[in-house]
Structure formats: C-alpha cells, structure tokens
Amino acid sequence: MFKVNVFDKELDASQVKAMADAGLCSDVEEQYGRSRFLKWEDLLLEDKSGNVTEIDVGCYPEVDEEESNSTEECECEEKSFSRWDLLKSDKYFNKTVSAEMVEQLKESYEVLGDFEGATVTERFVRHFKFYHESDTCN
C-alpha cells in the first residue's frame, strides 16, 4: 500500500487518471490541499501493528543542505529556510519526540504535542512544512 488518500469530495475520472498517470513518486494529490481528508503522510505517522514492513521505494531522495536552503519555494527573497528545518538538526532528527523535546520547542511548535511518540524523519518534517508552514514569509 502506498500513497493512500481519502478525499472529502468525489474525484472525477480525469482527476483519478491524472493521479495514476503521474506515477508512484508524483505529488499530484497535493494539489487538492485540504480536500484530502485522510492523507498518506498522516497514516505514516500512526503506530503500526500486525505484520507491517516499511520499505523505501526511492521516491524521496535525501535533500542536500544547499538544496534545503533554497528560496525557490518562497516569494520572499530573505527567507532561506523553514521553521521546521530545525527538526533536521542532529539534536532532533531520527529521535523520538519526547515530553522534554516538546517542552524545548513548545513556544514555536505547540502542534508537536499531538505527535509525541512519533520519530522525526524526512517525511515527518515534510508533513509539517506542507501542513503547518505559515502562508506568509515572516
């Protein structure tokens, strides 16, 4: 199972075809934004039970430091990073979100409390960038 999404509206045949034609590693479903009621990224954050094996299908290559500091995604020239990039630091990356970590980040990252117990990974950071990044460049 990969990239399962549940939408809050019925997609027409052309929309479904566009997703299928875009391929396994596309991000075409992201164009529906908040219409994705249940998102694949959210499923990945849930605890697994039973016979579940996660495999890397190679869709999300590691981003090098120069690429992650690019300003291409933001229209503001002075913004070169996301507030969520902090989670990629050695202090947090690949670590389990603990009460202590949440307290350290609480002022800016209150939303992290809902994810206590999850492991900070590339996908975890990508989720916060997509769903919790402010729309402004401040």
Short mmCIF file of N, CA and C in Angstrom, two decimals:
data_model
loop_
_atom_site.label_atom_id
_atom_site.label_comp_id
_atom_site.label_asym_id
_atom_site.label_seq_id
_atom_site.Cartn_x
_atom_site.Cartn_y
_atom_site.Cartn_z
N MET A 1 0.86 -1.16 0.00
CA MET A 1 0.00 0.00 0.00
C MET A 1 0.91 1.23 0.00
N PHE A 2 0.61 2.19 -0.84
CA PHE A 2 1.44 3.39 -0.95
C PHE A 2 0.58 4.56 -1.38
N LYS A 3 0.73 5.67 -0.69
CA LYS A 3 0.07 6.93 -1.03
C LYS A 3 -1.45 6.84 -1.04
N VAL A 4 -2.02 6.19 -0.04
CA VAL A 4 -3.47 6.11 0.10
C VAL A 4 -3.96 7.47 0.60
N ASN A 5 -4.98 8.00 -0.04
CA ASN A 5 -5.58 9.27 0.36
C ASN A 5 -7.09 9.12 0.31
N VAL A 6 -7.79 9.75 1.25
CA VAL A 6 -9.24 9.79 1.23
C VAL A 6 -9.62 11.26 1.09
N PHE A 7 -10.44 11.55 0.10
CA PHE A 7 -10.82 12.93 -0.19
C PHE A 7 -12.21 13.22 0.35
N ASP A 8 -12.48 14.51 0.62
CA ASP A 8 -13.78 14.89 1.15
C ASP A 8 -14.79 15.17 0.04
N LYS A 9 -14.41 14.86 -1.18
CA LYS A 9 -15.31 15.00 -2.32
C LYS A 9 -14.99 13.89 -3.32
N GLU A 10 -15.94 13.59 -4.15
CA GLU A 10 -15.73 12.56 -5.17
C GLU A 10 -14.90 13.14 -6.30
N LEU A 11 -13.82 12.46 -6.63
CA LEU A 11 -12.99 12.91 -7.75
C LEU A 11 -13.56 12.34 -9.04
N ASP A 12 -13.48 13.13 -10.11
CA ASP A 12 -13.99 12.61 -11.37
C ASP A 12 -12.92 11.73 -12.03
N ALA A 13 -13.31 11.05 -13.08
CA ALA A 13 -12.43 10.08 -13.74
C ALA A 13 -11.12 10.73 -14.22
N SER A 14 -11.19 11.95 -14.71
CA SER A 14 -9.98 12.61 -15.23
C SER A 14 -9.00 12.93 -14.10
N GLN A 15 -9.52 13.25 -12.92
CA GLN A 15 -8.66 13.53 -11.78
C GLN A 15 -7.96 12.26 -11.30
N VAL A 16 -8.71 11.18 -11.24
CA VAL A 16 -8.13 9.90 -10.83
C VAL A 16 -7.10 9.45 -11.86
N LYS A 17 -7.41 9.61 -13.14
CA LYS A 17 -6.47 9.23 -14.20
C LYS A 17 -5.19 10.06 -14.11
N ALA A 18 -5.33 11.35 -13.84
CA ALA A 18 -4.14 12.20 -13.71
C ALA A 18 -3.23 11.71 -12.60
N MET A 19 -3.81 11.27 -11.48
CA MET A 19 -3.00 10.74 -10.38
C MET A 19 -2.31 9.45 -10.80
N ALA A 20 -3.05 8.57 -11.47
CA ALA A 20 -2.48 7.30 -11.90
C ALA A 20 -1.37 7.52 -12.93
N ASP A 21 -1.62 8.42 -13.87
CA ASP A 21 -0.64 8.69 -14.93
C ASP A 21 0.62 9.36 -14.40
N ALA A 22 0.49 10.11 -13.30
CA ALA A 22 1.64 10.84 -12.75
C ALA A 22 2.67 9.89 -12.15
N GLY A 23 2.24 8.72 -11.75
CA GLY A 23 3.19 7.72 -11.26
C GLY A 23 3.33 7.69 -9.76
N LEU A 24 4.05 6.67 -9.33
CA LEU A 24 4.21 6.36 -7.92
C LEU A 24 4.85 7.50 -7.13
N CYS A 25 5.81 8.18 -7.69
CA CYS A 25 6.57 9.18 -6.94
C CYS A 25 6.08 10.61 -7.14
N SER A 26 4.94 10.77 -7.76
CA SER A 26 4.44 12.13 -8.01
C SER A 26 3.88 12.74 -6.72
N ASP A 27 3.58 14.01 -6.78
CA ASP A 27 2.92 14.67 -5.66
C ASP A 27 1.62 15.32 -6.13
N VAL A 28 1.05 14.78 -7.20
CA VAL A 28 -0.15 15.36 -7.80
C VAL A 28 -1.31 15.46 -6.82
N GLU A 29 -1.40 14.54 -5.86
CA GLU A 29 -2.51 14.58 -4.90
C GLU A 29 -2.44 15.80 -4.00
N GLU A 30 -1.28 16.40 -3.88
CA GLU A 30 -1.14 17.57 -3.02
C GLU A 30 -1.86 18.80 -3.56
N GLN A 31 -2.19 18.79 -4.84
CA GLN A 31 -2.92 19.93 -5.40
C GLN A 31 -4.33 20.06 -4.82
N TYR A 32 -4.81 19.00 -4.17
CA TYR A 32 -6.15 19.02 -3.59
C TYR A 32 -6.14 19.59 -2.17
N GLY A 33 -4.96 19.87 -1.63
CA GLY A 33 -4.82 20.54 -0.35
C GLY A 33 -5.70 19.95 0.74
N ARG A 34 -6.53 20.78 1.34
CA ARG A 34 -7.36 20.36 2.47
C ARG A 34 -8.50 19.44 2.07
N SER A 35 -8.70 19.19 0.79
CA SER A 35 -9.72 18.24 0.35
C SER A 35 -9.30 16.81 0.64
N ARG A 36 -8.01 16.62 0.93
CA ARG A 36 -7.54 15.29 1.32
C ARG A 36 -7.90 15.11 2.79
N PHE A 37 -8.98 14.40 3.03
CA PHE A 37 -9.49 14.19 4.39
C PHE A 37 -8.55 13.32 5.21
N LEU A 38 -8.08 12.24 4.62
CA LEU A 38 -7.11 11.36 5.27
C LEU A 38 -5.91 11.28 4.33
N LYS A 39 -4.76 11.67 4.82
CA LYS A 39 -3.58 11.79 3.98
C LYS A 39 -2.59 10.66 4.26
N TRP A 40 -1.91 10.24 3.22
CA TRP A 40 -0.89 9.20 3.33
C TRP A 40 0.14 9.59 4.38
N GLU A 41 0.56 10.85 4.39
CA GLU A 41 1.56 11.31 5.33
C GLU A 41 1.10 11.10 6.77
N ASP A 42 -0.20 11.29 7.01
CA ASP A 42 -0.75 11.09 8.35
C ASP A 42 -0.74 9.61 8.73
N LEU A 43 -1.04 8.75 7.78
CA LEU A 43 -1.01 7.31 8.04
C LEU A 43 0.39 6.85 8.43
N LEU A 44 1.40 7.44 7.80
CA LEU A 44 2.78 7.06 8.11
C LEU A 44 3.17 7.41 9.54
N LEU A 45 2.51 8.40 10.10
CA LEU A 45 2.84 8.83 11.46
C LEU A 45 2.18 7.97 12.53
N GLU A 46 1.20 7.17 12.14
CA GLU A 46 0.47 6.34 13.10
C GLU A 46 1.30 5.13 13.53
N ASP A 47 1.00 4.61 14.74
CA ASP A 47 1.64 3.38 15.20
C ASP A 47 1.19 2.23 14.31
N LYS A 48 2.10 1.34 14.01
CA LYS A 48 1.81 0.17 13.18
C LYS A 48 1.57 -1.03 14.09
N SER A 49 0.71 -1.93 13.65
CA SER A 49 0.50 -3.18 14.38
C SER A 49 0.31 -4.29 13.36
N GLY A 50 0.52 -5.51 13.78
CA GLY A 50 0.39 -6.64 12.87
C GLY A 50 1.64 -6.82 12.04
N ASN A 51 1.50 -7.41 10.89
CA ASN A 51 2.63 -7.71 10.02
C ASN A 51 2.85 -6.56 9.03
N VAL A 52 3.49 -5.51 9.49
CA VAL A 52 3.74 -4.32 8.67
C VAL A 52 5.23 -4.15 8.48
N THR A 53 5.64 -4.02 7.23
CA THR A 53 7.04 -3.77 6.91
C THR A 53 7.12 -2.52 6.06
N GLU A 54 7.81 -1.52 6.56
CA GLU A 54 8.01 -0.31 5.77
C GLU A 54 9.20 -0.50 4.86
N ILE A 55 9.04 -0.11 3.60
CA ILE A 55 10.15 -0.18 2.66
C ILE A 55 10.30 1.18 1.98
N ASP A 56 11.52 1.50 1.63
CA ASP A 56 11.79 2.75 0.92
C ASP A 56 11.67 2.46 -0.57
N VAL A 57 10.71 3.09 -1.23
CA VAL A 57 10.52 2.86 -2.65
C VAL A 57 11.34 3.83 -3.49
N GLY A 58 12.14 4.67 -2.82
CA GLY A 58 13.06 5.55 -3.53
C GLY A 58 12.45 6.82 -4.07
N CYS A 59 11.29 7.18 -3.61
CA CYS A 59 10.63 8.39 -4.14
C CYS A 59 11.13 9.68 -3.51
N TYR A 60 11.68 9.61 -2.31
CA TYR A 60 12.06 10.82 -1.60
C TYR A 60 13.56 10.83 -1.36
N PRO A 61 14.32 11.30 -2.36
CA PRO A 61 15.77 11.32 -2.18
C PRO A 61 16.16 12.29 -1.07
N GLU A 62 17.28 12.01 -0.44
CA GLU A 62 17.78 12.92 0.59
C GLU A 62 18.06 14.28 -0.04
N VAL A 63 17.72 15.33 0.66
CA VAL A 63 17.94 16.69 0.19
C VAL A 63 19.24 17.18 0.79
N ASP A 64 20.16 17.69 -0.07
CA ASP A 64 21.41 18.19 0.49
C ASP A 64 21.19 19.56 1.10
N GLU A 65 22.12 19.99 1.92
CA GLU A 65 21.98 21.23 2.68
C GLU A 65 21.74 22.43 1.79
N GLU A 66 22.47 22.52 0.65
CA GLU A 66 22.32 23.65 -0.25
C GLU A 66 20.91 23.69 -0.83
N GLU A 67 20.38 22.53 -1.20
CA GLU A 67 19.04 22.45 -1.76
C GLU A 67 17.98 22.81 -0.73
N SER A 68 18.17 22.39 0.53
CA SER A 68 17.17 22.65 1.56
C SER A 68 17.12 24.12 1.96
N ASN A 69 18.16 24.87 1.65
CA ASN A 69 18.17 26.30 1.98
C ASN A 69 17.76 27.16 0.79
N SER A 70 17.23 26.56 -0.25
CA SER A 70 16.82 27.28 -1.43
C SER A 70 15.65 28.20 -1.12
N THR A 71 15.60 29.35 -1.81
CA THR A 71 14.49 30.29 -1.62
C THR A 71 13.46 30.13 -2.73
N GLU A 72 13.59 29.14 -3.60
CA GLU A 72 12.70 28.99 -4.73
C GLU A 72 11.24 28.81 -4.33
N GLU A 73 10.95 28.16 -3.20
CA GLU A 73 9.58 27.88 -2.80
C GLU A 73 8.89 29.09 -2.19
N CYS A 74 9.63 30.09 -1.78
CA CYS A 74 9.05 31.24 -1.12
C CYS A 74 9.30 32.47 -1.98
N GLU A 75 8.29 33.34 -2.07
CA GLU A 75 8.44 34.54 -2.86
C GLU A 75 9.27 35.61 -2.15
N CYS A 76 9.54 35.43 -0.88
CA CYS A 76 10.33 36.40 -0.13
C CYS A 76 11.81 36.08 -0.31
N GLU A 77 12.57 37.05 -0.76
CA GLU A 77 13.98 36.82 -1.03
C GLU A 77 14.77 36.48 0.22
N GLU A 78 14.43 37.10 1.36
CA GLU A 78 15.24 36.91 2.56
C GLU A 78 14.98 35.58 3.26
N LYS A 79 13.90 34.88 2.95
CA LYS A 79 13.61 33.62 3.63
C LYS A 79 14.35 32.48 2.92
N SER A 80 15.25 31.84 3.63
CA SER A 80 16.02 30.77 3.01
C SER A 80 15.81 29.43 3.71
N PHE A 81 14.93 29.37 4.72
CA PHE A 81 14.69 28.11 5.41
C PHE A 81 13.29 28.12 6.01
N SER A 82 12.85 26.95 6.37
CA SER A 82 11.56 26.79 7.02
C SER A 82 11.78 26.68 8.53
N ARG A 83 10.80 27.05 9.30
CA ARG A 83 10.93 26.89 10.75
C ARG A 83 11.02 25.42 11.12
N TRP A 84 10.57 24.53 10.24
CA TRP A 84 10.60 23.09 10.52
C TRP A 84 11.97 22.49 10.22
N ASP A 85 12.85 23.21 9.55
CA ASP A 85 14.18 22.69 9.26
C ASP A 85 14.96 22.41 10.55
N LEU A 86 14.60 23.06 11.63
CA LEU A 86 15.24 22.80 12.92
C LEU A 86 15.14 21.32 13.29
N LEU A 87 14.04 20.69 12.89
CA LEU A 87 13.83 19.27 13.22
C LEU A 87 14.83 18.36 12.50
N LYS A 88 15.51 18.88 11.49
CA LYS A 88 16.54 18.10 10.78
C LYS A 88 17.89 18.16 11.49
N SER A 89 18.01 18.98 12.51
CA SER A 89 19.28 19.09 13.22
C SER A 89 19.59 17.80 13.97
N ASP A 90 20.86 17.57 14.27
CA ASP A 90 21.27 16.35 14.97
C ASP A 90 20.56 16.19 16.31
N LYS A 91 20.19 17.30 16.91
CA LYS A 91 19.53 17.25 18.21
C LYS A 91 18.16 16.56 18.14
N TYR A 92 17.48 16.66 16.98
CA TYR A 92 16.12 16.15 16.87
C TYR A 92 15.93 15.05 15.82
N PHE A 93 16.70 15.10 14.73
CA PHE A 93 16.46 14.20 13.60
C PHE A 93 16.68 12.73 13.98
N ASN A 94 15.76 11.88 13.58
CA ASN A 94 15.77 10.44 13.90
C ASN A 94 15.66 10.16 15.38
N LYS A 95 15.16 11.11 16.14
CA LYS A 95 14.95 10.94 17.57
C LYS A 95 13.44 10.80 17.83
N THR A 96 13.09 10.14 18.90
CA THR A 96 11.69 10.02 19.29
C THR A 96 11.25 11.32 19.95
N VAL A 97 10.08 11.81 19.55
CA VAL A 97 9.56 13.02 20.16
C VAL A 97 9.19 12.69 21.60
N SER A 98 9.85 13.36 22.53
CA SER A 98 9.63 13.12 23.96
C SER A 98 9.00 14.36 24.58
N ALA A 99 8.54 14.20 25.79
CA ALA A 99 7.98 15.34 26.51
C ALA A 99 9.03 16.45 26.65
N GLU A 100 10.28 16.06 26.90
CA GLU A 100 11.36 17.04 27.03
C GLU A 100 11.57 17.80 25.72
N MET A 101 11.57 17.07 24.59
CA MET A 101 11.75 17.73 23.29
C MET A 101 10.61 18.70 23.03
N VAL A 102 9.39 18.27 23.32
CA VAL A 102 8.23 19.12 23.10
C VAL A 102 8.34 20.39 23.93
N GLU A 103 8.75 20.25 25.19
CA GLU A 103 8.90 21.42 26.05
C GLU A 103 9.95 22.39 25.51
N GLN A 104 11.04 21.83 24.96
CA GLN A 104 12.10 22.67 24.40
C GLN A 104 11.59 23.50 23.22
N LEU A 105 10.68 22.94 22.49
CA LEU A 105 10.19 23.59 21.27
C LEU A 105 8.80 24.21 21.43
N LYS A 106 8.24 24.13 22.61
CA LYS A 106 6.83 24.44 22.83
C LYS A 106 6.38 25.81 22.35
N GLU A 107 7.12 26.84 22.63
CA GLU A 107 6.68 28.18 22.26
C GLU A 107 6.38 28.29 20.76
N SER A 108 7.26 27.77 19.94
CA SER A 108 7.09 27.88 18.49
C SER A 108 6.37 26.69 17.88
N TYR A 109 6.40 25.58 18.56
CA TYR A 109 5.94 24.35 17.95
C TYR A 109 4.89 23.62 18.79
N GLU A 110 3.90 24.33 19.29
CA GLU A 110 2.88 23.72 20.14
C GLU A 110 2.22 22.52 19.49
N VAL A 111 2.10 22.54 18.19
CA VAL A 111 1.44 21.45 17.47
C VAL A 111 2.18 20.11 17.62
N LEU A 112 3.45 20.14 17.95
CA LEU A 112 4.22 18.89 18.10
C LEU A 112 3.68 18.01 19.21
N GLY A 113 3.03 18.58 20.19
CA GLY A 113 2.48 17.79 21.29
C GLY A 113 1.54 16.70 20.83
N ASP A 114 0.86 16.93 19.71
CA ASP A 114 -0.05 15.93 19.17
C ASP A 114 0.70 14.73 18.58
N PHE A 115 2.01 14.86 18.40
CA PHE A 115 2.79 13.81 17.75
C PHE A 115 3.78 13.16 18.70
N GLU A 116 3.61 13.37 19.99
CA GLU A 116 4.53 12.76 20.95
C GLU A 116 4.56 11.25 20.74
N GLY A 117 5.76 10.70 20.65
CA GLY A 117 5.94 9.27 20.39
C GLY A 117 6.34 8.98 18.95
N ALA A 118 6.09 9.92 18.04
CA ALA A 118 6.49 9.74 16.64
C ALA A 118 7.99 9.99 16.51
N THR A 119 8.61 9.41 15.48
CA THR A 119 10.04 9.62 15.22
C THR A 119 10.20 10.70 14.16
N VAL A 120 11.12 11.63 14.40
CA VAL A 120 11.37 12.72 13.46
C VAL A 120 12.18 12.16 12.29
N THR A 121 11.57 12.15 11.12
CA THR A 121 12.21 11.68 9.89
C THR A 121 12.02 12.72 8.80
N GLU A 122 12.55 12.46 7.63
CA GLU A 122 12.37 13.36 6.49
C GLU A 122 10.87 13.53 6.19
N ARG A 123 10.13 12.45 6.20
CA ARG A 123 8.69 12.52 5.93
C ARG A 123 7.97 13.33 7.01
N PHE A 124 8.37 13.15 8.25
CA PHE A 124 7.78 13.89 9.36
C PHE A 124 7.96 15.39 9.14
N VAL A 125 9.17 15.81 8.81
CA VAL A 125 9.47 17.22 8.58
C VAL A 125 8.68 17.73 7.37
N ARG A 126 8.63 16.92 6.31
CA ARG A 126 7.89 17.31 5.10
C ARG A 126 6.42 17.54 5.43
N HIS A 127 5.85 16.70 6.30
CA HIS A 127 4.46 16.87 6.72
C HIS A 127 4.26 18.25 7.35
N PHE A 128 5.13 18.64 8.27
CA PHE A 128 4.98 19.92 8.94
C PHE A 128 5.19 21.08 7.98
N LYS A 129 6.11 20.94 7.06
CA LYS A 129 6.32 22.01 6.08
C LYS A 129 5.07 22.21 5.23
N PHE A 130 4.43 21.11 4.84
CA PHE A 130 3.28 21.20 3.96
C PHE A 130 2.03 21.66 4.69
N TYR A 131 1.77 21.11 5.87
CA TYR A 131 0.51 21.35 6.56
C TYR A 131 0.56 22.43 7.63
N HIS A 132 1.75 22.77 8.11
CA HIS A 132 1.82 23.69 9.24
C HIS A 132 2.69 24.90 8.97
N GLU A 133 3.22 25.05 7.78
CA GLU A 133 4.02 26.22 7.43
C GLU A 133 3.07 27.38 7.23
N SER A 134 3.41 28.53 7.76
CA SER A 134 2.53 29.67 7.56
C SER A 134 2.60 30.11 6.11
N ASP A 135 1.53 30.74 5.64
CA ASP A 135 1.46 31.19 4.26
C ASP A 135 2.23 32.47 4.02
N THR A 136 2.68 33.09 5.09
CA THR A 136 3.43 34.33 4.94
C THR A 136 4.91 34.03 4.98
N CYS A 137 5.71 34.95 4.59
CA CYS A 137 7.16 34.76 4.56
C CYS A 137 7.83 35.35 5.77
N ASN A 138 7.08 35.65 6.80
CA ASN A 138 7.67 36.23 8.03
C ASN A 138 8.17 35.16 8.94
#
